[in-house]
Amino acid sequence: MIIGVGIDVAAIDRFAQALERTPHLADRLFVERELLLPSGERRGVASLAARFAAKEALAKALGAPPGLQWTDAEVYVEGSGQPRLRVRGTVAARAAELGVRSWHVSLSHDAGVASAVVIAEG
């Protein structure tokens, strides 16, 4: 059963400007594993914007309750290339309250826009 669906878009240039303007913003939005590629290099801004869109979409799928912490949701990619969510803390508590058992995630970035869709399934 679908419990919630969320979608979000982020203008990549605008997101990049926000990261430049606010030095520690990335640390407030992402866990370290999201910021770095497996090689240890910093992930590109388009990829980060898509991950941010996924976190916004996740919040919408959960009904956008106040108090969710950005770093309580982690977007990662399996070896197959499939994006996934790992939740803990405030996000896991809200998901449990709603009966969420699994997540479906789609990420994209093209033409200056990053987008994400998150489906919460019970």
Short mmCIF file of C-alpha atoms in Angstrom, two decimals:
data_model
loop_
_atom_site.label_atom_id
_atom_site.label_comp_id
_atom_site.label_asym_id
_atom_site.label_seq_id
_atom_site.Cartn_x
_atom_site.Cartn_y
_atom_site.Cartn_z
CA MET A 1 0.00 0.00 0.00
CA ILE A 2 1.30 3.46 -0.89
CA ILE A 3 1.47 5.66 2.20
CA GLY A 4 2.86 8.78 0.56
CA VAL A 5 4.37 10.22 -2.60
CA GLY A 6 6.67 13.21 -2.82
CA ILE A 7 8.27 15.02 -5.73
CA ASP A 8 10.68 17.94 -5.76
CA VAL A 9 12.87 19.88 -8.17
CA ALA A 10 15.93 22.04 -7.51
CA ALA A 11 17.58 24.52 -9.86
CA ILE A 12 21.20 23.36 -9.91
CA ASP A 13 22.73 26.86 -10.29
CA ARG A 14 20.60 28.23 -7.46
CA PHE A 15 21.56 25.29 -5.25
CA ALA A 16 25.25 25.86 -6.06
CA GLN A 17 24.90 29.54 -5.11
CA ALA A 18 23.28 28.59 -1.79
CA LEU A 19 26.19 26.22 -1.04
CA GLU A 20 28.72 28.98 -1.85
CA ARG A 21 26.85 31.64 0.12
CA THR A 22 26.45 29.47 3.24
CA PRO A 23 29.75 27.67 3.99
CA HIS A 24 28.40 24.93 6.29
CA LEU A 25 25.10 24.35 4.50
CA ALA A 26 26.27 21.09 2.93
CA ASP A 27 27.18 19.75 6.38
CA ARG A 28 23.67 20.55 7.65
CA LEU A 29 21.98 18.89 4.67
CA PHE A 30 24.10 15.80 4.02
CA VAL A 31 25.99 13.08 5.83
CA GLU A 32 29.62 12.66 4.80
CA ARG A 33 28.92 9.60 2.63
CA GLU A 34 26.55 11.72 0.51
CA LEU A 35 29.16 14.44 -0.02
CA LEU A 36 31.92 12.13 -1.24
CA LEU A 37 32.29 9.78 -4.18
CA PRO A 38 33.71 6.31 -3.50
CA SER A 39 37.08 7.68 -4.70
CA GLY A 40 37.02 10.25 -1.88
CA GLU A 41 36.48 13.20 -4.22
CA ARG A 42 33.70 15.70 -3.52
CA ARG A 43 30.45 14.84 -5.31
CA GLY A 44 29.33 17.29 -8.04
CA VAL A 45 26.72 19.94 -7.36
CA ALA A 46 24.14 18.39 -9.74
CA SER A 47 24.30 15.14 -7.81
CA LEU A 48 23.99 16.98 -4.49
CA ALA A 49 21.02 18.97 -5.80
CA ALA A 50 19.30 15.70 -6.78
CA ARG A 51 19.94 14.30 -3.31
CA PHE A 52 18.52 17.46 -1.75
CA ALA A 53 15.44 17.15 -3.97
CA ALA A 54 15.07 13.56 -2.74
CA LYS A 55 15.15 14.71 0.88
CA GLU A 56 12.47 17.32 0.12
CA ALA A 57 10.41 14.68 -1.69
CA LEU A 58 10.86 12.32 1.27
CA ALA A 59 9.53 14.98 3.66
CA LYS A 60 6.50 15.47 1.41
CA ALA A 61 5.87 11.71 1.26
CA LEU A 62 5.82 11.75 5.08
CA GLY A 63 3.33 14.62 5.20
CA ALA A 64 5.99 17.31 5.76
CA PRO A 65 5.83 17.24 9.57
CA PRO A 66 7.94 19.79 11.48
CA GLY A 67 11.11 18.60 13.17
CA LEU A 68 12.59 16.28 10.53
CA GLN A 69 16.38 16.50 10.44
CA TRP A 70 18.02 16.57 6.98
CA THR A 71 20.85 14.29 8.08
CA ASP A 72 18.38 11.66 9.36
CA ALA A 73 17.84 10.71 5.71
CA GLU A 74 20.70 9.50 3.53
CA VAL A 75 20.48 9.04 -0.22
CA TYR A 76 22.86 6.41 -1.54
CA VAL A 77 23.25 4.41 -4.74
CA GLU A 78 23.55 0.63 -4.87
CA GLY A 79 26.13 -1.04 -7.08
CA SER A 80 23.38 -1.56 -9.67
CA GLY A 81 22.91 2.21 -9.90
CA GLN A 82 19.54 2.18 -8.10
CA PRO A 83 19.16 5.10 -5.65
CA ARG A 84 17.99 4.18 -2.14
CA LEU A 85 17.18 5.85 1.16
CA ARG A 86 18.60 5.06 4.57
CA VAL A 87 16.61 6.67 7.39
CA ARG A 88 17.22 7.09 11.11
CA GLY A 89 16.23 9.35 13.98
CA THR A 90 13.40 11.80 13.28
CA VAL A 91 12.74 10.46 9.78
CA ALA A 92 12.68 6.82 10.89
CA ALA A 93 10.32 7.71 13.76
CA ARG A 94 7.84 9.44 11.43
CA ALA A 95 8.07 6.59 8.91
CA ALA A 96 7.36 4.03 11.66
CA GLU A 97 4.42 6.11 12.89
CA LEU A 98 2.92 5.95 9.39
CA GLY A 99 3.79 2.29 8.84
CA VAL A 100 6.39 2.79 6.09
CA ARG A 101 8.28 -0.42 5.36
CA SER A 102 10.06 0.43 2.12
CA TRP A 103 11.04 3.33 -0.11
CA HIS A 104 11.17 3.83 -3.85
CA VAL A 105 13.43 6.62 -5.12
CA SER A 106 14.11 8.12 -8.52
CA LEU A 107 16.70 10.86 -9.13
CA SER A 108 17.46 12.87 -12.25
CA HIS A 109 19.35 15.97 -13.31
CA ASP A 110 19.30 17.55 -16.74
CA ALA A 111 19.00 21.00 -18.34
CA GLY A 112 19.98 22.76 -15.13
CA VAL A 113 17.35 21.08 -12.96
CA ALA A 114 17.64 18.22 -10.46
CA SER A 115 14.51 16.26 -9.59
CA ALA A 116 13.47 13.41 -7.36
CA VAL A 117 10.43 11.28 -6.63
CA VAL A 118 10.02 9.32 -3.38
CA ILE A 119 7.30 6.77 -2.71
CA ALA A 120 6.73 5.52 0.84
CA GLU A 121 5.23 2.04 0.90
CA GLY A 122 3.66 0.19 3.82
#
